[in-house]
Amino acid sequence: MRQDIYIEDLKSFVGKAVTLRGWLYTKRSSGKIQFLELRDGTGICQCVVMKNQVDEATFAAYDKLTQESAFAATGVVQEAAKAPGGYELFTKSIEIISIAQEYPISPKEHGVEFLMGNRHLWLRSSRQHAIQKVRHEVVHAIRDFFDERGFNLLDAPILTPNAAEGTSTLFELDYFDEGKAYLTQSGQLYGEAGAMALGKVYVFGPTFRAEKSKTRRHLTEFWMVEPEVAFMDLEGDMQLAEEFIEYIVQRVLKNRQNELKVLERDVSKLERIKAPFPKLHYDEAAQILKEYWSSMNEDEKKERFASGHKEFIYGDDFGAPDEAVISGKFEKPVMVHHYPAAVKALYMKRDPKEPDKALAMDMLAPEGYGEIIGGSQREDDYETLLGRIKEHNLPVDAFEWYLDLRKYGSVPHAGFGLGVERTVAWICGIEHVRETIPFPRTISRIWP
Ligand code: 4AD
Ligand code: MG
């Protein structure tokens, strides 16, 4: 058995006899005419069964088929403007493949904990289906963007001997006689080795952070794409990032209008996502926050504190509420650059003209979605980088291979990392990143 015709292809089969296979979504009957909605993963097709046109077994299937029962329907495809998808199947025969037990997820409202516990089934519902289709489009666009520009895919290891992004969020495991190993937090360090070998590369894979925070944008396992380019500085990095985001968003708009409609996304907000994006020095972003707080009276401030928004002090990193204030000033993603070096990763190069600032940038998505990209120009001087590793009390021997990149033909280079789940959440306009990944992993969830 092989499925040859899927619901999404029905427009090429109008007037022809086909067999569709799938699962029962919903059904209704007026006695002599039955309507069975068949879902096959590519769409939903209404199968119309008329009592006087079919044999008894086919007409009787209606009563047996429960929600999510599997069946095959054979009939003739016809246009039907009012039917979901625009086509229906004038059904001649139905073959039952399996009868589903009482399905736990009914069309009524369920709590999110219940749905997450049934994630393996929840994925079948139309909203989750739409989100996964958008995710697929985003991933496809990511690959096309870099492939079209001559980047080489570089698969970085997931088991690593050292931290990449600070030691507080490391997942640690015992690695035979070699001591401790860690799940990768970022493939960047390997991407840098790749850039020195291949010029421009992108690492794309799952990354892990033992994030103790329970927020709507943190997962413990998430997918990140990380381009890394030799002979690129911070400015080139920001340009690449804005072209990249425009490409992804416009591609989803082009190919996934139906899914965005299911998600009730205001697409006019996405249509504006065209490069160039606004770019702010950290000092300018800090000024926005300073004005924000100084425009408030004591009562208003107390209200903000109660909601968890801490008053910004120059030199701090931005928290999620700070990012929302900054990005709230713009309709496009905004890039903040030149963060204080003290709040950023040790591998970032400092600006010789402002030695307390890192040549770093974050891209903040509009509509309060916050940071979707973090990137920087990398420290390319051997002694400086060695000094930083020591300052951070990190084991120099674990970083020896990384330091080698500065010993043998060091060049200026830069890159960034884009979080797939945060990007999909923003494009879909959904509240929480946990719905953007098929099986989310958070501090309190590792099942199913
Ligand atoms: O800003 P981050 O930590 O940057 C890096 O890891 C760099 N090594 C990237 C690079 O320059 N090659 O993470 C990059 C992005 C964030 O902007 C965010 O979109 C996502 O990864 N991210 C997370 N997404 C979901 N859950 C988490 N816990 C995340 N942590 C980071
Ligand atoms: Mg970051």
XYZ file of C-alpha atoms and ligand atoms in Angstrom:
480
model
C 0.000 0.000 0.000
C 1.229 3.476 -0.793
C -0.531 6.795 -0.558
C -0.420 8.399 -4.002
C -2.878 11.225 -3.717
C -2.980 13.658 -0.844
C -5.668 16.185 -0.013
C -3.402 19.135 -0.818
C -3.178 17.854 -4.423
C -6.915 17.463 -5.022
C -7.170 20.447 -7.343
C -5.410 18.415 -10.057
C -7.902 15.553 -9.712
C -11.264 17.248 -10.190
C -13.645 14.816 -11.892
C -11.326 11.865 -11.299
C -11.731 8.846 -9.015
C -9.216 8.737 -6.161
C -8.652 6.957 -2.843
C -7.792 9.085 0.161
C -6.519 7.613 3.408
C -6.516 9.344 6.760
C -8.296 9.913 10.044
C -11.766 11.099 10.926
C -11.738 14.711 12.074
C -15.466 15.346 12.514
C -18.710 14.018 11.087
C -22.321 15.081 10.681
C -25.322 13.543 9.036
C -28.761 14.584 7.825
C -30.010 10.988 7.690
C -29.667 10.360 3.974
C -26.460 12.338 3.456
C -23.381 11.916 5.607
C -20.404 14.251 5.784
C -17.149 12.743 7.035
C -14.194 15.082 7.374
C -11.040 13.161 6.542
C -7.667 14.499 7.675
C -4.529 13.145 5.985
C -1.811 15.453 7.322
C -1.853 17.693 4.252
C -5.378 18.983 4.662
C -8.988 18.157 5.399
C -11.439 16.815 2.813
C -15.169 16.449 3.235
C -16.322 13.000 2.108
C -19.970 13.119 1.064
C -21.797 9.787 1.364
C -25.319 9.495 -0.080
C -27.477 6.589 0.973
C -28.775 5.835 -2.503
C -25.291 5.866 -4.081
C -23.357 3.409 -1.879
C -23.615 -0.117 -0.576
C -24.853 -0.867 2.919
C -21.406 -1.408 4.477
C -20.183 1.970 3.302
C -23.274 3.726 4.612
C -22.958 1.893 7.938
C -19.304 2.954 8.366
C -20.495 6.356 9.567
C -21.810 4.965 12.848
C -18.661 2.946 13.497
C -16.139 5.687 12.757
C -15.230 7.524 15.946
C -13.034 10.638 16.117
C -9.501 9.769 14.849
C -10.521 6.387 13.435
C -8.511 5.587 10.314
C -10.246 4.898 7.014
C -9.887 5.004 3.257
C -12.461 6.720 1.095
C -12.755 6.192 -2.648
C -14.792 8.493 -4.819
C -14.781 11.327 -7.324
C -13.220 14.710 -6.540
C -15.463 17.713 -7.076
C -15.139 21.397 -6.511
C -17.107 22.650 -3.494
C -16.572 26.277 -2.609
C -18.037 25.906 0.872
C -16.135 22.756 1.875
C -12.855 23.040 3.829
C -10.055 23.295 1.259
C -12.485 23.946 -1.613
C -12.914 20.314 -2.781
C -14.960 17.341 -1.627
C -15.039 13.649 -2.341
C -18.263 12.259 -3.762
C -17.748 8.953 -1.994
C -18.413 5.545 -3.558
C -16.911 3.318 -0.882
C -15.349 3.444 2.564
C -12.900 0.953 4.006
C -12.338 1.087 7.764
C -8.651 0.700 8.672
C -8.877 0.979 12.462
C -11.431 2.184 14.963
C -10.087 4.646 17.543
C -10.902 4.336 21.217
C -12.556 7.346 22.821
C -10.185 10.174 21.894
C -8.925 12.197 24.862
C -8.838 15.510 22.984
C -12.333 16.578 22.030
C -13.315 19.847 20.357
C -14.128 21.326 23.807
C -11.615 23.491 25.714
C -8.750 21.727 27.484
C -6.123 23.138 29.857
C -2.612 23.536 28.518
C -1.113 21.060 31.034
C -3.530 18.387 29.847
C -2.748 19.152 26.220
C 1.008 19.152 26.828
C 0.677 15.783 28.553
C -1.037 14.558 25.388
C 1.369 16.325 23.060
C 1.727 13.175 20.915
C -1.992 13.484 20.083
C -2.370 17.258 20.346
C -0.112 17.623 17.288
C -3.062 16.422 15.180
C -5.208 19.465 15.906
C -5.469 22.196 13.292
C -3.675 24.907 15.245
C -0.718 22.676 16.117
C -0.678 21.419 12.557
C -0.446 24.998 11.272
C 2.396 25.834 13.675
C 4.419 22.809 12.549
C 3.877 23.740 8.910
C 5.219 27.231 9.612
C 8.154 25.731 11.522
C 8.960 23.547 8.552
C 8.827 26.548 6.236
C 11.125 28.527 8.557
C 13.673 25.690 8.665
C 13.509 25.275 4.907
C 13.988 29.036 4.403
C 16.972 29.017 6.780
C 18.682 26.310 4.739
C 17.862 27.939 1.406
C 19.110 31.345 2.557
C 22.550 30.040 3.480
C 22.796 27.502 0.673
C 21.963 30.148 -1.941
C 24.770 32.303 -0.541
C 27.410 29.593 -0.719
C 27.591 28.756 2.985
C 28.675 25.216 3.862
C 26.659 23.327 6.465
C 28.890 22.354 9.389
C 27.454 19.824 11.820
C 28.897 20.559 15.248
C 29.033 17.908 17.974
C 26.370 17.732 20.648
C 28.672 16.106 23.217
C 31.353 18.640 24.068
C 34.280 18.967 26.476
C 33.681 22.614 27.434
C 31.092 25.355 27.918
C 30.336 27.747 25.073
C 27.938 30.182 26.757
C 28.797 30.360 30.473
C 28.822 27.531 32.971
C 25.545 28.179 34.798
C 23.306 26.457 32.240
C 25.378 23.370 31.425
C 23.935 19.877 31.263
C 26.684 17.647 32.553
C 27.214 13.924 32.086
C 29.864 11.326 32.853
C 31.856 10.430 29.789
C 33.609 7.090 30.291
C 37.274 7.573 31.309
C 37.375 11.098 29.893
C 35.669 12.721 32.863
C 32.821 15.206 32.392
C 31.141 15.984 29.108
C 28.468 18.604 28.418
C 25.549 18.888 26.039
C 26.305 21.707 23.632
C 24.895 25.150 24.437
C 25.911 26.453 21.008
C 27.842 25.130 18.026
C 29.582 28.459 17.568
C 33.089 27.509 18.669
C 33.083 24.672 16.131
C 31.539 27.033 13.592
C 34.599 29.263 14.024
C 36.887 26.335 13.207
C 34.639 25.664 10.195
C 34.830 29.292 9.006
C 38.637 29.123 9.049
C 38.455 25.940 6.954
C 35.560 26.743 4.600
C 35.197 30.547 4.690
C 31.506 30.715 5.507
C 29.559 28.017 7.287
C 26.372 27.503 9.235
C 25.839 25.158 12.150
C 22.238 24.009 12.554
C 21.099 21.697 15.271
C 19.673 21.206 18.720
C 21.278 23.049 21.625
C 20.783 22.623 25.344
C 20.577 24.976 28.294
C 19.814 23.963 31.850
C 17.721 27.140 32.133
C 16.308 27.458 35.599
C 13.924 30.130 34.395
C 10.318 29.244 33.681
C 9.369 31.804 31.060
C 7.393 31.815 27.854
C 10.595 31.923 25.810
C 12.915 29.425 27.470
C 13.311 25.775 26.577
C 16.027 23.450 27.852
C 16.389 21.964 24.358
C 15.969 24.244 21.363
C 17.187 24.529 17.777
C 19.658 27.159 16.787
C 21.167 28.110 13.434
C 24.571 29.756 13.626
C 26.311 31.261 10.608
C 30.009 32.040 11.014
C 31.997 33.991 8.450
C 35.717 34.714 8.073
C 36.649 38.328 7.276
C 33.325 39.702 8.523
C 32.983 42.416 11.162
C 30.074 43.441 13.395
C 28.558 45.636 10.715
C 28.625 42.838 8.150
C 27.131 40.548 10.776
C 24.172 42.879 11.356
C 23.576 43.204 7.631
C 23.562 39.454 7.190
C 21.129 39.112 10.109
C 18.616 41.607 8.716
C 18.689 40.103 5.213
C 18.212 36.695 6.793
C 15.159 37.673 8.849
C 13.541 39.453 5.921
C 14.064 36.325 3.816
C 12.498 33.982 6.385
C 9.458 36.148 7.103
C 8.733 36.910 3.445
C 9.043 33.234 2.592
C 6.488 32.238 5.239
C 4.160 34.975 3.965
C 4.520 33.652 0.429
C 3.931 29.965 1.183
C 1.980 29.713 4.426
C -0.970 32.106 4.161
C -3.455 29.346 5.035
C -1.606 28.436 8.197
C -1.272 32.084 9.235
C -5.040 32.387 8.752
C -5.695 29.369 10.999
C -3.471 31.063 13.597
C -5.360 34.355 13.134
C -2.048 36.126 12.600
C -2.181 39.810 11.658
C -0.039 39.467 8.530
C 0.179 43.224 7.951
C 2.661 43.262 10.856
C 4.823 40.687 9.059
C 4.598 42.367 5.656
C 6.606 45.285 7.091
C 9.581 43.075 7.883
C 11.949 44.345 5.201
C 15.628 45.301 5.635
C 17.166 47.612 6.702
C 16.190 47.354 10.369
C 16.814 50.061 12.962
C 20.159 49.743 14.769
C 20.783 51.233 18.207
C 23.979 51.568 20.184
C 23.525 50.199 23.699
C 23.735 53.791 24.985
C 20.759 54.786 22.812
C 18.743 51.798 24.017
C 19.704 52.681 27.603
C 18.445 56.217 26.979
C 15.027 54.856 25.912
C 14.835 52.939 29.191
C 15.969 55.922 31.226
C 13.224 58.060 29.695
C 10.712 55.268 30.222
C 11.394 55.121 33.969
C 11.731 58.874 34.488
C 8.317 59.477 32.869
C 6.637 57.455 35.651
C 5.395 58.498 39.070
C 6.073 56.366 42.168
C 2.764 54.485 41.949
C 3.327 53.572 38.322
C 6.826 52.392 39.172
C 5.485 50.210 41.993
C 3.075 48.619 39.555
C 5.935 47.801 37.194
C 8.024 46.354 40.054
C 5.090 44.172 41.098
C 4.932 42.734 37.571
C 8.609 41.803 37.805
C 10.101 44.710 35.850
C 13.245 45.890 37.589
C 14.380 49.507 37.141
C 17.157 49.627 34.573
C 20.616 50.778 35.629
C 23.163 51.746 32.975
C 25.511 48.809 32.443
C 22.884 46.119 33.040
C 21.921 43.541 30.481
C 18.333 43.945 29.281
C 15.657 41.784 30.832
C 12.605 40.651 28.859
C 10.489 43.662 29.998
C 13.332 46.049 29.012
C 13.488 44.455 25.575
C 9.740 44.937 25.224
C 10.078 48.653 26.008
C 12.895 49.108 23.469
C 11.342 47.064 20.670
C 7.948 48.671 21.366
C 9.320 51.840 19.761
C 9.672 50.113 16.390
C 7.562 48.161 13.927
C 10.520 46.184 12.619
C 13.020 44.080 14.529
C 15.624 46.310 16.162
C 19.306 45.511 16.563
C 21.062 46.682 19.692
C 24.855 46.669 19.453
C 27.844 47.537 21.656
C 26.612 45.947 24.872
C 28.829 46.307 27.937
C 31.460 43.584 27.617
C 30.868 42.611 31.248
C 27.383 41.214 30.502
C 28.393 39.340 27.343
C 30.280 36.146 26.488
C 34.055 35.997 26.832
C 34.733 35.178 23.163
C 33.372 38.535 21.952
C 35.842 41.088 20.667
C 35.860 44.467 22.376
C 35.679 47.669 20.430
C 39.165 49.262 20.529
C 37.415 52.678 20.511
C 35.188 51.755 23.471
C 37.123 49.064 25.367
C 34.304 48.462 27.876
C 31.902 47.545 25.040
C 31.695 44.275 23.125
C 31.297 44.146 19.341
C 28.053 42.337 20.034
C 24.505 42.623 18.779
C 21.117 41.249 19.716
C 18.101 41.403 17.448
C 14.837 42.066 19.284
C 11.675 41.016 17.503
C 8.670 43.363 17.465
C 5.381 42.880 19.363
C 7.188 42.076 22.609
C 8.825 38.842 21.411
C 12.271 39.958 22.557
C 15.655 38.565 21.570
C 15.636 36.181 18.623
C 19.271 36.623 17.558
C 22.480 37.031 19.526
C 25.755 37.541 17.720
C 29.138 39.232 17.666
C 32.516 39.739 16.125
C 34.859 37.272 17.827
C 38.050 37.951 19.751
C 40.794 37.043 17.287
C 43.896 37.836 19.365
C 45.526 34.837 21.048
C 46.850 36.536 24.196
C 43.642 38.496 24.806
C 41.458 35.405 24.495
C 43.767 33.324 26.688
C 43.632 36.067 29.329
C 39.803 36.054 29.256
C 39.573 32.288 29.644
C 41.837 32.534 32.692
C 39.886 35.508 34.102
C 36.728 33.370 33.944
C 38.523 30.514 35.748
C 37.832 28.160 32.856
C 40.121 25.172 32.204
C 42.558 26.375 29.524
C 43.241 22.841 28.314
C 39.582 22.367 27.270
C 39.888 25.456 25.064
C 43.275 24.670 23.540
C 41.842 23.644 20.174
C 39.791 26.863 20.108
C 42.855 28.954 20.960
C 44.705 27.272 18.081
C 42.385 29.115 15.685
C 44.087 32.315 16.908
C 47.559 30.841 16.541
C 47.317 29.651 12.953
C 46.168 32.360 10.583
C 43.806 34.291 12.824
C 41.455 36.659 10.981
C 38.588 38.934 11.946
C 35.380 36.906 11.934
C 31.812 37.138 13.131
C 28.540 35.247 13.338
C 25.264 34.956 15.164
C 22.748 32.475 16.475
C 19.025 32.487 15.716
C 16.650 30.578 17.976
C 14.173 28.693 15.782
C 11.424 28.403 18.417
C 11.387 32.091 19.341
C 11.318 32.990 15.653
C 8.431 30.622 14.954
C 6.531 31.927 18.006
C 6.874 35.483 16.730
C 5.923 34.681 13.124
C 2.915 32.629 14.280
C 1.993 35.268 16.867
C 1.663 32.710 19.652
C 2.196 33.271 23.331
C 4.656 30.531 24.305
C 7.616 28.827 22.607
C 6.509 25.434 23.918
C 3.946 25.109 21.097
C 6.538 25.737 18.370
C 8.550 22.532 18.901
C 6.944 19.104 18.476
C 8.018 17.791 21.891
C 9.052 20.642 24.176
C 11.604 20.204 26.928
C 11.392 22.655 29.798
C 12.575 22.680 33.389
C 9.403 20.853 34.397
C 8.627 18.763 31.303
C 10.434 15.842 29.661
C 7.320 13.819 28.753
C 6.033 12.688 26.288
O 22.250 34.673 22.619
P 22.663 33.231 22.604
O 22.950 32.592 23.903
O 23.925 33.176 21.627
C 24.716 32.110 21.400
O 24.567 30.981 21.803
C 25.839 32.415 20.429
N 26.875 31.386 20.591
C 25.303 32.457 19.020
C 26.366 32.775 18.014
O 26.877 33.896 17.996
N 26.723 31.824 17.187
O 21.544 32.384 21.862
C 21.171 32.685 20.532
C 19.668 32.604 20.363
C 18.878 33.590 21.219
O 18.837 34.852 20.621
C 17.520 32.920 21.276
O 16.799 33.151 20.076
C 17.894 31.448 21.328
O 19.188 31.331 20.779
N 17.878 30.934 22.701
C 16.882 30.200 23.229
N 15.709 29.770 22.712
C 14.896 29.018 23.492
N 15.201 28.657 24.759
C 16.374 29.060 25.327
N 16.680 28.686 26.559
C 17.262 29.879 24.553
N 18.478 30.433 24.779
C 18.827 31.064 23.646
Mg 21.718 36.136 23.906
